[in-house]
Amino acid sequence: MKRLAKWRLVSLFAILTLVLSACSGQPYLSTLQPAGEVAKKQYDLMVFSTIMMIAVMAVVAVIFIIVLVKFRRKDDKIPNQVEGNHAMEIIWTVIPILLVLVLAVPTVSAVFNFADVDAMEKKNEDGTSDALVVNVRANLYWWEFEYPNEKIVTGQELIVPTDEKVYFNLIASDVKHSFWIPAAGGKMDNNTENVNKFWLEFDSKKADPDKLFQGRCAELCGPSHALMDFKVKALPRAEFDQWVTNMQNIKEPQEATTDLAQQGQEIFNKSCIGCHAVTPSNGTPADARMAPNLTNFGDRNIIAGYLEHNEENLKNWLSDPETYKPGNKMTGTYGELTPEQLDALTAYLMGLKVQGE
């Protein structure tokens, strides 16, 4: 009975593992809900390969049943041996080769299509390109997004136009990371020494009601790997252009509009400005930026990459970042903040907006 109970428990855990695998409380985080040209082609390849696999399994099962029923041994006679049958050997060698070719042709074609970044390589006389290019730099444990043609930098929340190709240069500052937006397309590594390039497209009809896509780091990079999230806000081209203009118009740090926020700005300028910029272009090389750009922090949907954007979470993060992201580089960089300082700093940061109310 004990052994039976043990196997029942094992079976229960196996079923739960299957049912709960890849579960997430966040919507729009599945490769099975494609929301762009790249994701749709990859999804079609998955469906095609699955259909082929099922077809092969069905054919093998039918042949197995026929052989089992029709050729069941009824006496002690040794059946005819077929070793050296060249026709059969050719057949069972050619069929797998044909199956591999059928899978390989569309797969290789798609790979070359996704790697076609000629549009971003074509430069105008001023050194810019007509294509929208984003330099994605991964850090422990946050993301930086630089728009070289527009000369703006932001962090943690990627802003893109919908229904057009967006080209990416991927690199990392410290260890290997991997850039992944499940609903938009497959993952690609951010390496420390070489730049990976590819493109994605974001379907305007497939974003969630807040126009957001979920992003992830898909490479085990340290203690807070699972918390190294980001959001992608996909806007119509006109709204994206307006966002770019609003960012470009900020030449100097925004001035606080209330007494409490002004106190917070003073604290920020004494303790935080050495790592965090509050203008969209801080005039330093990308590898010298120590922490996320906060120019539009008040407009964002997340704090520290994954926390809901509200004052309570911001205060919790500022008072004890290690609890929320173990191993992050902000831990221990400044002294303990008093409740009054937390209130003031929160008021200032929440007021950093470029899109308005």
C-alpha positions in Angstrom: 0.0 0.0 0.0 2.8 2.4 0.8 4.4 1.8 -2.6 1.0 2.4 -4.3 0.5 5.6 -2.4 4.0 6.7 -3.4 3.3 6.2 -7.1 0.0 8.0 -6.8 1.8 11.0 -5.3 4.4 10.9 -8.1 1.7 10.7 -10.7 -0.1 13.7 -9.1 3.0 15.8 -9.2 3.7 14.8 -12.8 0.2 15.9 -13.8 0.5 19.2 -11.9 3.9 19.9 -13.6 2.3 19.4 -17.0 -0.7 21.5 -16.3 1.1 24.3 -14.5 4.2 24.5 -16.8 4.8 27.9 -18.2 1.9 29.4 -16.3 2.0 33.2 -15.7 -0.4 35.6 -14.1 0.4 38.1 -16.8 -1.5 38.1 -20.1 0.1 38.6 -23.5 3.1 36.5 -22.5 2.8 33.6 -24.8 4.4 32.6 -28.1 1.0 31.0 -28.9 -0.6 34.4 -29.2 1.5 36.0 -32.0 1.3 39.7 -32.3 3.6 40.6 -35.2 5.1 39.3 -38.4 8.0 37.6 -36.8 5.9 35.9 -34.1 3.3 34.8 -36.7 5.9 33.2 -38.9 7.5 31.4 -36.0 4.1 30.3 -34.8 3.2 28.9 -38.3 6.5 27.0 -38.2 5.7 25.5 -34.9 2.2 24.5 -36.1 3.7 23.0 -39.3 6.3 21.0 -37.5 3.8 19.7 -35.0 1.4 18.6 -37.8 4.3 16.8 -39.5 5.2 15.1 -36.2 1.7 14.0 -35.6 1.4 12.7 -39.2 4.6 10.6 -38.8 3.4 9.2 -35.5 0.0 8.3 -37.0 1.6 6.5 -40.0 4.0 4.6 -37.7 1.1 3.7 -35.4 -1.0 2.4 -38.3 1.9 0.4 -39.7 2.6 -1.0 -36.2 -1.0 -2.1 -35.7 -1.2 -3.7 -39.2 2.0 -5.7 -38.6 0.8 -6.7 -35.1 -2.5 -8.0 -36.3 -1.6 -9.4 -39.8 1.8 -10.8 -39.1 1.3 -12.2 -35.6 3.3 -15.4 -35.3 1.1 -18.4 -35.4 3.6 -21.2 -35.5 7.3 -22.0 -34.9 8.4 -21.1 -38.4 11.1 -18.4 -38.7 9.8 -15.5 -40.7 11.6 -14.4 -43.8 14.6 -12.2 -43.0 14.9 -8.9 -44.8 18.4 -7.8 -44.1 20.2 -6.6 -47.2 16.9 -5.5 -48.8 18.2 -2.5 -50.7 14.8 -1.2 -51.7 13.6 -1.0 -48.0 16.8 0.4 -46.8 16.6 3.2 -49.4 13.0 3.9 -48.5 13.6 4.2 -44.7 16.6 6.4 -45.4 15.1 8.7 -48.0 11.9 9.4 -46.1 13.6 11.0 -43.0 15.8 13.0 -45.3 12.7 14.3 -47.2 11.0 15.1 -43.9 14.1 17.1 -42.7 14.2 19.0 -46.0 10.5 19.8 -45.8 11.1 21.3 -42.3 14.5 22.9 -43.2 13.4 24.9 -46.2 10.8 27.2 -44.6 12.9 27.4 -41.4 16.1 28.5 -43.0 14.1 30.9 -45.2 12.5 32.5 -42.1 15.9 32.7 -40.3 17.5 34.6 -43.2 14.4 36.9 -43.4 14.6 37.7 -39.7 18.3 38.4 -40.0 17.9 40.8 -42.9 18.8 44.2 -41.3 20.0 45.9 -44.5 17.6 48.8 -43.9 19.3 49.8 -40.6 22.7 49.6 -42.2 21.9 52.1 -44.9 23.1 55.5 -43.7 22.1 59.0 -44.8 24.7 61.8 -45.2 24.2 62.8 -41.5 24.9 59.2 -40.3 21.3 58.4 -39.5 19.1 55.7 -41.2 15.5 55.9 -42.4 14.7 52.8 -40.4 13.8 53.0 -36.7 16.8 51.6 -34.8 16.9 50.9 -31.0 20.2 50.0 -29.2 19.3 47.6 -26.4 21.8 47.4 -23.6 21.2 44.8 -20.9 22.6 45.3 -17.4 22.4 43.6 -14.0 19.3 43.9 -13.7 17.8 46.5 -16.0 17.4 47.5 -19.6 18.5 50.6 -21.5 16.9 51.6 -24.8 18.8 54.2 -26.9 17.3 55.6 -30.1 20.5 56.8 -32.0 18.7 58.5 -34.9 16.4 60.4 -32.5 19.3 61.0 -29.9 17.2 60.0 -26.9 17.7 57.4 -24.2 15.2 55.7 -21.9 15.1 52.7 -19.6 13.0 49.8 -18.5 10.1 50.7 -20.9 10.6 50.4 -24.6 8.4 52.7 -26.8 7.8 51.6 -30.4 5.5 52.3 -33.3 3.0 49.7 -34.4 2.7 47.9 -37.7 6.2 48.6 -38.9 9.7 47.1 -38.6 11.7 48.1 -35.6 15.4 47.2 -35.8 17.5 46.3 -32.7 21.2 46.3 -31.8 21.7 44.0 -28.8 24.6 44.2 -26.4 25.3 43.6 -22.7 27.3 45.6 -20.2 28.3 42.8 -17.8 27.2 39.2 -18.4 25.2 37.5 -21.1 21.5 38.4 -21.2 18.8 37.6 -23.7 16.2 39.9 -25.1 12.8 38.3 -25.5 9.3 39.7 -26.2 7.3 36.4 -26.4 4.3 37.8 -28.3 6.4 39.7 -30.8 9.2 37.2 -31.7 11.9 34.8 -30.6 14.6 35.6 -28.1 18.1 36.7 -29.1 21.2 37.0 -26.8 22.8 40.2 -25.6 26.5 39.5 -25.6 29.2 41.6 -24.0 31.6 41.6 -26.9 29.6 41.4 -30.1 26.4 43.1 -31.3 23.4 40.9 -32.4 21.0 42.4 -34.8 17.4 41.6 -35.8 14.0 43.2 -36.2 10.5 42.8 -34.9 7.0 44.1 -35.7 4.2 44.9 -33.3 0.6 44.3 -34.3 -1.6 47.2 -33.3 -4.6 44.9 -32.9 -2.8 42.4 -30.6 -1.4 44.6 -27.9 -3.3 44.6 -24.5 -5.7 47.4 -23.6 -2.8 49.5 -22.3 -0.9 49.0 -25.6 1.7 46.9 -23.7 3.8 43.9 -24.5 5.7 41.9 -21.9 9.5 41.5 -22.1 11.9 39.2 -20.4 15.5 38.3 -19.9 15.7 34.7 -21.2 19.3 34.0 -20.0 20.1 33.0 -16.5 22.2 36.0 -15.5 22.2 36.1 -11.7 20.0 36.1 -8.5 17.4 38.5 -10.0 17.3 37.0 -13.5 13.6 36.2 -13.0 12.9 39.8 -12.1 14.6 41.4 -15.0 11.5 42.3 -16.9 10.6 45.2 -19.1 7.5 46.5 -20.9 7.0 47.5 -24.5 4.5 50.2 -25.2 3.4 50.0 -28.8 1.9 53.2 -30.1 0.4 54.3 -33.4 3.1 56.2 -35.5 1.6 59.6 -34.7 1.6 59.0 -31.0 5.2 57.6 -31.2 6.4 60.7 -33.0 4.8 62.9 -30.4 6.5 60.9 -27.6 9.9 61.4 -29.4 9.3 65.1 -29.8 8.3 65.4 -26.1 11.5 63.6 -25.1 13.7 65.7 -27.4 12.2 68.9 -26.1 13.6 68.1 -22.6 17.1 69.7 -22.7 17.4 70.3 -18.9 16.1 68.4 -15.9 12.4 69.1 -15.3 11.8 71.4 -12.4 9.6 70.2 -9.5 6.2 71.9 -9.3 5.4 71.5 -5.6 7.4 72.2 -2.4 7.5 68.5 -1.5 8.8 67.6 -5.0 11.4 70.4 -4.8 12.7 68.8 -1.6 12.8 65.5 -3.5 14.7 67.1 -6.4 17.4 68.4 -4.0 17.8 64.9 -2.5 18.0 63.5 -6.0 20.6 65.9 -7.1 22.8 65.1 -4.0 22.4 61.3 -4.0 21.0 59.9 -7.3 22.2 62.1 -10.2 25.6 60.5 -10.3 24.0 57.3 -11.7 20.5 58.3 -13.0 20.0 60.8 -15.7 16.7 62.8 -15.9 17.3 64.1 -19.5 16.8 61.8 -22.5 20.4 62.2 -23.6 23.1 62.5 -20.9 26.0 63.0 -23.2 28.0 60.0 -22.1 28.8 56.7 -23.9 26.3 54.0 -23.3 28.8 51.8 -21.4 29.2 54.7 -18.9 25.6 54.8 -17.9 25.3 53.4 -14.4 21.5 53.1 -13.9 18.2 53.5 -15.8 17.4 56.9 -17.4 14.5 58.4 -15.4 13.4 61.2 -17.7 9.9 59.9 -18.2 9.7 57.8 -15.0 6.2 59.2 -14.0 4.8 57.9 -17.3 5.9 54.3 -16.8 3.9 51.3 -16.0 6.4 49.5 -13.8 9.0 50.2 -11.1 12.3 48.3 -11.0 11.2 46.3 -14.1 8.3 44.4 -12.6 6.6 46.2 -9.7 3.3 47.9 -10.2 3.8 51.6 -10.7 2.5 53.3 -7.6 3.9 55.4 -4.7 3.9 52.6 -2.2 6.0 50.3 -4.3 8.4 53.2 -5.2 8.9 53.9 -1.5 9.5 50.2 -0.7 12.0 50.0 -3.6 13.9 53.1 -2.5 14.1 52.1 1.1 15.2 48.5 0.5 16.0 47.6 -3.1 17.8 44.4 -2.1 14.6 42.8 -0.9 12.9 43.3 -4.3 15.9 42.6 -6.6 18.7 40.6 -4.9 22.1 41.4 -6.2 21.2 44.7 -7.8 23.8 47.5 -7.9 21.6 50.1 -6.2 21.8 48.3 -2.9 24.0 50.1 -0.4 24.9 53.0 -2.6 23.3 55.6 -0.3 22.4 55.9 3.4 19.0 55.0 4.8 16.3 57.5 3.9 13.9 58.9 6.4 10.1 58.7 5.8 10.1 62.4 5.0 12.9 62.0 2.5 11.0 59.0 0.9 7.9 61.1 0.5 9.8 64.0 -1.1 11.8 61.8 -3.4 8.7 59.9 -4.4 6.8 63.1 -5.2 9.7 64.3 -7.4 10.1 61.0 -9.3 6.4 60.5 -9.9 6.3 64.0 -11.4 8.9 63.2 -14.2 6.5 63.0 -17.1 6.7 63.9 -20.8 3.3 62.6 -22.0 1.1 64.6 -19.5 -1.9 63.4 -17.7 
